[in-house]
Each structure stands twice: as structure tokens, then as C-alpha cells.
mmCIF file of N, CA and C in Angstrom:
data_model
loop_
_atom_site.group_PDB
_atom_site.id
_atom_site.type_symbol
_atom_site.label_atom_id
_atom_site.label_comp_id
_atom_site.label_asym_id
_atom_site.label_seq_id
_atom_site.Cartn_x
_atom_site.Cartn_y
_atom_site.Cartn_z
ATOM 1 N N UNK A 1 96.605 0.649 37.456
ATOM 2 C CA UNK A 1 97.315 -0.236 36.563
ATOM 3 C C UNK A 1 98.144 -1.212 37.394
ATOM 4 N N UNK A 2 98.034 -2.638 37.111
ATOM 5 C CA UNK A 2 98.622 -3.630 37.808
ATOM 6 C C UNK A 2 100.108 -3.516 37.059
ATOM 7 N N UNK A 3 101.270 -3.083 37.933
ATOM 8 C CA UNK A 3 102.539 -2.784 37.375
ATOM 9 C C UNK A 3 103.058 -4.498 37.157
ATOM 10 N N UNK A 4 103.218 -5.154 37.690
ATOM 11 C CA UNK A 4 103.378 -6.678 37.528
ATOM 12 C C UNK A 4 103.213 -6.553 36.100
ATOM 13 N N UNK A 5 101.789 -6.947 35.971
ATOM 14 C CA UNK A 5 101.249 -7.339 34.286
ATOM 15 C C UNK A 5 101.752 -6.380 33.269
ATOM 16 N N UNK A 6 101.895 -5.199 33.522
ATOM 17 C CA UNK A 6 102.234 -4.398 32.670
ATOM 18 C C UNK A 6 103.885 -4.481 32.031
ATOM 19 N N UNK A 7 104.931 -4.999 33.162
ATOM 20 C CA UNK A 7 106.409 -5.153 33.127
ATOM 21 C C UNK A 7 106.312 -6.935 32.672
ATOM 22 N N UNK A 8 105.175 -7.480 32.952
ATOM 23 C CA UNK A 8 105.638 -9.068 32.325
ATOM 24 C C UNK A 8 105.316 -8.803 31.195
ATOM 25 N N UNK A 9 103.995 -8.512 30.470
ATOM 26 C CA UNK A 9 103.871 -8.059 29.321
ATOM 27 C C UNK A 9 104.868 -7.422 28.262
ATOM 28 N N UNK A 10 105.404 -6.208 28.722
ATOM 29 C CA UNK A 10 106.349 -5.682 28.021
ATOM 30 C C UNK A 10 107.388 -6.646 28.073
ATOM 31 N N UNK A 11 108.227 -6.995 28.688
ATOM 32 C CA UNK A 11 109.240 -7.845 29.051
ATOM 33 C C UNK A 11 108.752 -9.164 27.454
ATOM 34 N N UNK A 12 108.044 -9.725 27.989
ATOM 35 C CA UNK A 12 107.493 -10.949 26.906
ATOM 36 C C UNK A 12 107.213 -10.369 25.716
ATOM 37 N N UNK A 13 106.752 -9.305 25.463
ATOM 38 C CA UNK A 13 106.585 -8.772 23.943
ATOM 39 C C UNK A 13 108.076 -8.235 23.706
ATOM 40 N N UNK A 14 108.987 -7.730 23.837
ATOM 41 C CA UNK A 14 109.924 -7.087 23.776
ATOM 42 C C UNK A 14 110.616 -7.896 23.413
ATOM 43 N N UNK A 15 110.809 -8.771 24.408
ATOM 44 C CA UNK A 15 111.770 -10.160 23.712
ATOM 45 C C UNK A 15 111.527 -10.975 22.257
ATOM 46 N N UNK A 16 110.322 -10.829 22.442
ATOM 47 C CA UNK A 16 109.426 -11.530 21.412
ATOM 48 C C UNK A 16 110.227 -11.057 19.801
ATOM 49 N N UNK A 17 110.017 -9.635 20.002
ATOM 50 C CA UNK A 17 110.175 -9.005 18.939
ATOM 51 C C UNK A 17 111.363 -8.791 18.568
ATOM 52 N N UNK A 18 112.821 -8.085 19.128
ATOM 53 C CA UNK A 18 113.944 -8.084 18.815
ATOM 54 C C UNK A 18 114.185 -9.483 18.094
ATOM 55 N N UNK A 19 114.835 -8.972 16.900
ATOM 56 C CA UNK A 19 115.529 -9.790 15.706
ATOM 57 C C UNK A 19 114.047 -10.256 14.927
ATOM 58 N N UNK A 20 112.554 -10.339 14.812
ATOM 59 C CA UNK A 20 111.751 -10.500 14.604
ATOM 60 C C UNK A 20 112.007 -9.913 12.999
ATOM 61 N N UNK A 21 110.883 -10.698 12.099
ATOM 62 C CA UNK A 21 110.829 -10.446 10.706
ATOM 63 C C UNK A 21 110.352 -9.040 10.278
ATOM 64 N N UNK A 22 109.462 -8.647 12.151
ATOM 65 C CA UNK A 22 108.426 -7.341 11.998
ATOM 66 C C UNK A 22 109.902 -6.328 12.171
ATOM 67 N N UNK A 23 111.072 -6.469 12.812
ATOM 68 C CA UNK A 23 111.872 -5.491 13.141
ATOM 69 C C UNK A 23 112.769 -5.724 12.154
ATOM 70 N N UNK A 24 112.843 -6.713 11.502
ATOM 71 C CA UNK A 24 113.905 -6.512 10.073
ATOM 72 C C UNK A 24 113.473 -5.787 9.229
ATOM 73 N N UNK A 25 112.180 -6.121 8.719
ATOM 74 C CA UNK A 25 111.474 -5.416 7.824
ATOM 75 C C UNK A 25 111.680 -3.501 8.180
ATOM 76 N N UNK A 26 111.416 -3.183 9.518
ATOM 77 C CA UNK A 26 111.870 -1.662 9.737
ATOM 78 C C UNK A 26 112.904 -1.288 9.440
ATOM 79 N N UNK A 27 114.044 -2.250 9.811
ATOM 80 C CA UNK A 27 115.046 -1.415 9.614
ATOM 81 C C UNK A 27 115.509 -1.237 8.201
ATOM 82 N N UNK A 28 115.288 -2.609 7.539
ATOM 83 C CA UNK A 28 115.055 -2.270 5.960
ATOM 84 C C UNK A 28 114.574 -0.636 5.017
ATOM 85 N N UNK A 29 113.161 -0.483 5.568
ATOM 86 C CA UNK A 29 112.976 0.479 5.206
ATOM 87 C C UNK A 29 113.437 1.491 5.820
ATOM 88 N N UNK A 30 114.142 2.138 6.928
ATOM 89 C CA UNK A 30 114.732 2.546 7.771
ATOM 90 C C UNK A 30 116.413 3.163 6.945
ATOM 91 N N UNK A 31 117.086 1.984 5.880
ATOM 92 C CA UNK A 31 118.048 2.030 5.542
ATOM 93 C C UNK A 31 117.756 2.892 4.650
ATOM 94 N N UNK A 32 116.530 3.271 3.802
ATOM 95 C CA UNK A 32 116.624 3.931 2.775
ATOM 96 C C UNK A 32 116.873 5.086 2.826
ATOM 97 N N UNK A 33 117.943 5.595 2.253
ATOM 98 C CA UNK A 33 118.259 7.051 2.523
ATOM 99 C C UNK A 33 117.804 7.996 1.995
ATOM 100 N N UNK A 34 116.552 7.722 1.462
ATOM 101 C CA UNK A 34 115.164 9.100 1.272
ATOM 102 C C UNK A 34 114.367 8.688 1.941
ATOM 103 N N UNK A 35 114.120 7.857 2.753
ATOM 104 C CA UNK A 35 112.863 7.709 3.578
ATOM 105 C C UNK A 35 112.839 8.413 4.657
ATOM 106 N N UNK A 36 112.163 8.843 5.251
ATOM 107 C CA UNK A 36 111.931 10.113 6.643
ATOM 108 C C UNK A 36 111.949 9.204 7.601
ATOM 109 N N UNK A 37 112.824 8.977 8.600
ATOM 110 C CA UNK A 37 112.720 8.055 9.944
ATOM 111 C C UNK A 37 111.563 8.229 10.682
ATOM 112 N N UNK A 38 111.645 9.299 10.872
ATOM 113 C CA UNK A 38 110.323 9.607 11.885
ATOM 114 C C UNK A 38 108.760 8.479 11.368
ATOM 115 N N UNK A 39 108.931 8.994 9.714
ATOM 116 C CA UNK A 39 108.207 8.053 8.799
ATOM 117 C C UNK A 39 107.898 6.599 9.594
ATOM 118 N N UNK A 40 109.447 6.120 9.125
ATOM 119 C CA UNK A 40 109.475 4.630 9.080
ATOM 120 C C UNK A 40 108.620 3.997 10.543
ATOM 121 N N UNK A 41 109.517 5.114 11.666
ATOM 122 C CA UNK A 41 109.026 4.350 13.211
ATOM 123 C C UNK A 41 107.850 4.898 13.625
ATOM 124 N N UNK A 42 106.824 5.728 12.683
ATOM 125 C CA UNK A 42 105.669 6.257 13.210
ATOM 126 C C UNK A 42 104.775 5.212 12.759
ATOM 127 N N UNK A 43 105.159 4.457 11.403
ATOM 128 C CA UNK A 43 103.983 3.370 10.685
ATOM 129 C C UNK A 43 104.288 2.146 11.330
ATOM 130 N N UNK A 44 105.529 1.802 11.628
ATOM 131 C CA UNK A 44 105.946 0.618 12.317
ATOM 132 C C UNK A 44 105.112 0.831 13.802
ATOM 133 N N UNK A 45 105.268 1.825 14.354
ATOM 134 C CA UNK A 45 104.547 1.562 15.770
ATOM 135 C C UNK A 45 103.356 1.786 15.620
ATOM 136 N N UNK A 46 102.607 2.440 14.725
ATOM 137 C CA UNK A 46 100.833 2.179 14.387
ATOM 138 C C UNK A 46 100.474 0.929 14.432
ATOM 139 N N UNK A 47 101.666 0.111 13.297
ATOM 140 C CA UNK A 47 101.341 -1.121 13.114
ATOM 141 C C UNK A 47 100.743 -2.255 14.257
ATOM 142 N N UNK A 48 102.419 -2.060 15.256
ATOM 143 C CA UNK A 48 102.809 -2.984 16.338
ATOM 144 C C UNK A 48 101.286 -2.595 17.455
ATOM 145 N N UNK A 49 100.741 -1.395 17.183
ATOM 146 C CA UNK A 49 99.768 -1.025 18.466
ATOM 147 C C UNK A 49 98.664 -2.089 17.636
ATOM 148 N N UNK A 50 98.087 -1.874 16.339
ATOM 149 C CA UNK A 50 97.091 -2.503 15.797
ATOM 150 C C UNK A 50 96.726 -3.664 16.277
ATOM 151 N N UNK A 51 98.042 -3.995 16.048
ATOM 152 C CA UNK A 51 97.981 -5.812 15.787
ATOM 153 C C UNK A 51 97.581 -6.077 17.571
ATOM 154 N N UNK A 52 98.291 -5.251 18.396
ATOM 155 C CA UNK A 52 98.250 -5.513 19.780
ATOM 156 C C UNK A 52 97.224 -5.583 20.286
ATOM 157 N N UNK A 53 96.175 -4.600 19.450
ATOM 158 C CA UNK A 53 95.121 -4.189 19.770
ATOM 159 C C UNK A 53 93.887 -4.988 19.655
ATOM 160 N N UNK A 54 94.296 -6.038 18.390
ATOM 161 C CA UNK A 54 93.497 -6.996 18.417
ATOM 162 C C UNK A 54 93.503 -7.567 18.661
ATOM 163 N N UNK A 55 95.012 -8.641 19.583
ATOM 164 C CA UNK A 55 95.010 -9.478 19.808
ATOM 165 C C UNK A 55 94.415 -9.202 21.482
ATOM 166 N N UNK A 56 94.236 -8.395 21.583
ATOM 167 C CA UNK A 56 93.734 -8.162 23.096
ATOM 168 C C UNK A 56 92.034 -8.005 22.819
ATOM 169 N N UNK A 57 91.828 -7.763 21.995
ATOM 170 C CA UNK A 57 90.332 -7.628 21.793
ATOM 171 C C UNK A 57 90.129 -9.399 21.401
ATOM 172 N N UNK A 58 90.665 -10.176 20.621
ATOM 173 C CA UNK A 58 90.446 -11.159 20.337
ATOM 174 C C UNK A 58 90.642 -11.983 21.764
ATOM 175 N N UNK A 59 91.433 -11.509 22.375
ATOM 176 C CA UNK A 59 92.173 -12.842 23.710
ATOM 177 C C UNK A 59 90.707 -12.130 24.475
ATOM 178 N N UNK A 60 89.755 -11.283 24.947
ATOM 179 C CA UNK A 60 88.868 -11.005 25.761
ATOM 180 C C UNK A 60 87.835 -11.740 24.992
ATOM 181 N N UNK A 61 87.792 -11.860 23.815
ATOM 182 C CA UNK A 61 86.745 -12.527 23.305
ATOM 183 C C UNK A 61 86.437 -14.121 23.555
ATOM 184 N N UNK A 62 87.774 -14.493 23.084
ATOM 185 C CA UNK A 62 87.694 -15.961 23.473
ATOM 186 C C UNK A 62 87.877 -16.514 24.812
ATOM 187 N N UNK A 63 88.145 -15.438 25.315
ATOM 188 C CA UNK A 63 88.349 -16.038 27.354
ATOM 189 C C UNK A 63 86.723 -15.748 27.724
ATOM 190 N N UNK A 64 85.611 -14.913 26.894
ATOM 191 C CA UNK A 64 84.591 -15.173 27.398
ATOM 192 C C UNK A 64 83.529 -16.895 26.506
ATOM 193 N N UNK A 65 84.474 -17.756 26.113
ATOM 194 C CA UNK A 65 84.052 -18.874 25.448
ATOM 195 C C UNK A 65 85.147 -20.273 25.844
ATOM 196 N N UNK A 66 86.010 -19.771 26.435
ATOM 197 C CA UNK A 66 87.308 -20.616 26.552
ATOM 198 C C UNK A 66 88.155 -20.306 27.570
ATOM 199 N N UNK A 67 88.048 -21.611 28.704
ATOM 200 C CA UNK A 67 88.902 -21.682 30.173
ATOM 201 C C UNK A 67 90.478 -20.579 29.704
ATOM 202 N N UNK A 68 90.414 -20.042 30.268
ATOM 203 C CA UNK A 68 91.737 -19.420 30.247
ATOM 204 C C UNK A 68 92.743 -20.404 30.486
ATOM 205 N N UNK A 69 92.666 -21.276 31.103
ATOM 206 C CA UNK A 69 94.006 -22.582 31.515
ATOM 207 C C UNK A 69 93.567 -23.558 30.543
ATOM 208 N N UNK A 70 92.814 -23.492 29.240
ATOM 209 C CA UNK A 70 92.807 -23.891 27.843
ATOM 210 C C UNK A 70 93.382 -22.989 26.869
ATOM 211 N N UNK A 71 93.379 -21.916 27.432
ATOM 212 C CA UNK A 71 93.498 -20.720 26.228
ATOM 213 C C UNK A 71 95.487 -20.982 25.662
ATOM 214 N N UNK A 72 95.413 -20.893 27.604
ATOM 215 C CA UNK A 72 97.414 -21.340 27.509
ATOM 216 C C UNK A 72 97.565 -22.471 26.911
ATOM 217 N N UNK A 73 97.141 -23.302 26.957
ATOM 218 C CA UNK A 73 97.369 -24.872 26.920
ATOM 219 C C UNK A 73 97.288 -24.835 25.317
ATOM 220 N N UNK A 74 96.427 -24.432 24.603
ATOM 221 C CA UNK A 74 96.393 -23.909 23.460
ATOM 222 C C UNK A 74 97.711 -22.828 22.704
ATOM 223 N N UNK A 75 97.730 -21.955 23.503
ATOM 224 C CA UNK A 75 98.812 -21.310 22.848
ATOM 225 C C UNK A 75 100.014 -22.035 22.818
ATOM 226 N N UNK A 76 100.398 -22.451 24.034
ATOM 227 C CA UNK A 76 101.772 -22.829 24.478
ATOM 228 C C UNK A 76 101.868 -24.414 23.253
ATOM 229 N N UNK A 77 100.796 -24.702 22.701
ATOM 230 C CA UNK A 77 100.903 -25.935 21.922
ATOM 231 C C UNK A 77 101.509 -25.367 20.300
ATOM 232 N N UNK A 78 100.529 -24.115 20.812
ATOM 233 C CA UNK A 78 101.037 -24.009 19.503
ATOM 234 C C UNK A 78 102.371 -22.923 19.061
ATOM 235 N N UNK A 79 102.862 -22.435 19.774
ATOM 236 C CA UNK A 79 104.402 -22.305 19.830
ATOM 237 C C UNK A 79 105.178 -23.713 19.564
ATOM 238 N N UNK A 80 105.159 -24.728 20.822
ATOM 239 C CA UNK A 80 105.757 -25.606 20.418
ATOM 240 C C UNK A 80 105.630 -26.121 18.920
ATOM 241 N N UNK A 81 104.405 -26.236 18.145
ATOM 242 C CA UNK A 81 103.848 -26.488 17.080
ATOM 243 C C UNK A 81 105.196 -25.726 15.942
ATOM 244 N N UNK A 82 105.047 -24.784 16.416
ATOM 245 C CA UNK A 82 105.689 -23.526 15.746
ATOM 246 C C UNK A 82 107.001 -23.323 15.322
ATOM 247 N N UNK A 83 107.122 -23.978 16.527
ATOM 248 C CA UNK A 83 109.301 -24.348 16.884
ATOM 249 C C UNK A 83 109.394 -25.674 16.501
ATOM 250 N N UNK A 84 108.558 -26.736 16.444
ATOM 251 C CA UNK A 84 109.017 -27.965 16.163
ATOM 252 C C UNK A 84 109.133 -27.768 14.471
ATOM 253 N N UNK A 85 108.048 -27.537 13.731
ATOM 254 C CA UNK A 85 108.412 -27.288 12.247
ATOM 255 C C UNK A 85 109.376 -26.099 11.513
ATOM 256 N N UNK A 86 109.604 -25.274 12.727
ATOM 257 C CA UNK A 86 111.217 -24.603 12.205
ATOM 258 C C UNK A 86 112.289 -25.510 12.310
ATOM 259 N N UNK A 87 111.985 -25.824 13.432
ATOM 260 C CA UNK A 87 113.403 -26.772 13.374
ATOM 261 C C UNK A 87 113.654 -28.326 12.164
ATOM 262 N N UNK A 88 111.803 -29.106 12.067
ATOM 263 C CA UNK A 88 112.042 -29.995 10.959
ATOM 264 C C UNK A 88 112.666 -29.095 9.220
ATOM 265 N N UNK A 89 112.390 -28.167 9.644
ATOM 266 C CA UNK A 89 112.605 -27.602 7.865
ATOM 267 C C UNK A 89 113.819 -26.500 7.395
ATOM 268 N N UNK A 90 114.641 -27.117 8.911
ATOM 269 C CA UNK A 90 115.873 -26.386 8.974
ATOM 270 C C UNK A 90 116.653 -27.431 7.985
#
């Protein structure tokens, strides 16, 4: 295991996520005081692996159709994309 990729990765998802709509939503259900915690953070982290799971199956897919130094150029557009219309509709 390349420890680099593995600590930038986490590092960039981690950040990503704190204060995220996906971690409000937990603690929401989290607050309910009949809900089983164990519950709440066992479906929440099924979730977070799923989604991870595809986006890594999807990012191998399209890097075998698409320059990887397009793939960024692409993403990173569309973040900006992302942040420019939060901020117009603030």
C-alpha cells in the first residue's frame, strides 16, 4: 500500500466531509433518542464505503477512456462550477 496516497486521500475526503449535508444528516438521526447509535454509524459508514466504492470503480473506468490530466481538469472545473453557483445564489 502506497502510504502517501492513502494519507492524501483520507486527508482530502475527511476534510471534504466534516460539516457536509452527508454528516448533518447523521447526526440528525443520531439525536434521536430511540435510535441505536451503533445503528445510525453502522448505515452511515455502509453508505460513505458505497458511494466510495463507486466512485473508484467509476474514476478506473473513465481513466481507461480519458487522459487523467483531463479527468482533473474536468473535475477541478467542476468544483469551481460548483462554488461559483453557491456563491451566485447566496
Amino acid at each position: 500500500m502506497d502510504v502517501k496516497v492513502f494519507a492524501t486521500v483520507f486527508i482530502t475526503i475527511f476534510l471534504a466531509e466534516l460539516g457536509d449535508k452527508t454528516q448533518l444528516a447523521t447526526l440528525l438521526f443520531a439525536a434521536d433518542k430511540e435510535v441505536n447509535k451503533w445503528t445510525v454509524f453502522l448505515g452511515a459508514s455502509l453508505a460513505l464505503v458505497a458511494c466510495a466504492g463507486i466512485g473508484v470503480l467509476l474514476g478506473q473506468y473513465a481513466s481507461q477512456y480519458i487522459n487523467e490530466k483531463w479527468l482533473n481538469l474536468i473535475a477541478g472545473g467542476g468544483f469551481i462550477l460548483v462554488g461559483a453557483w453557491t456563491l451566485w445564489r447566496a
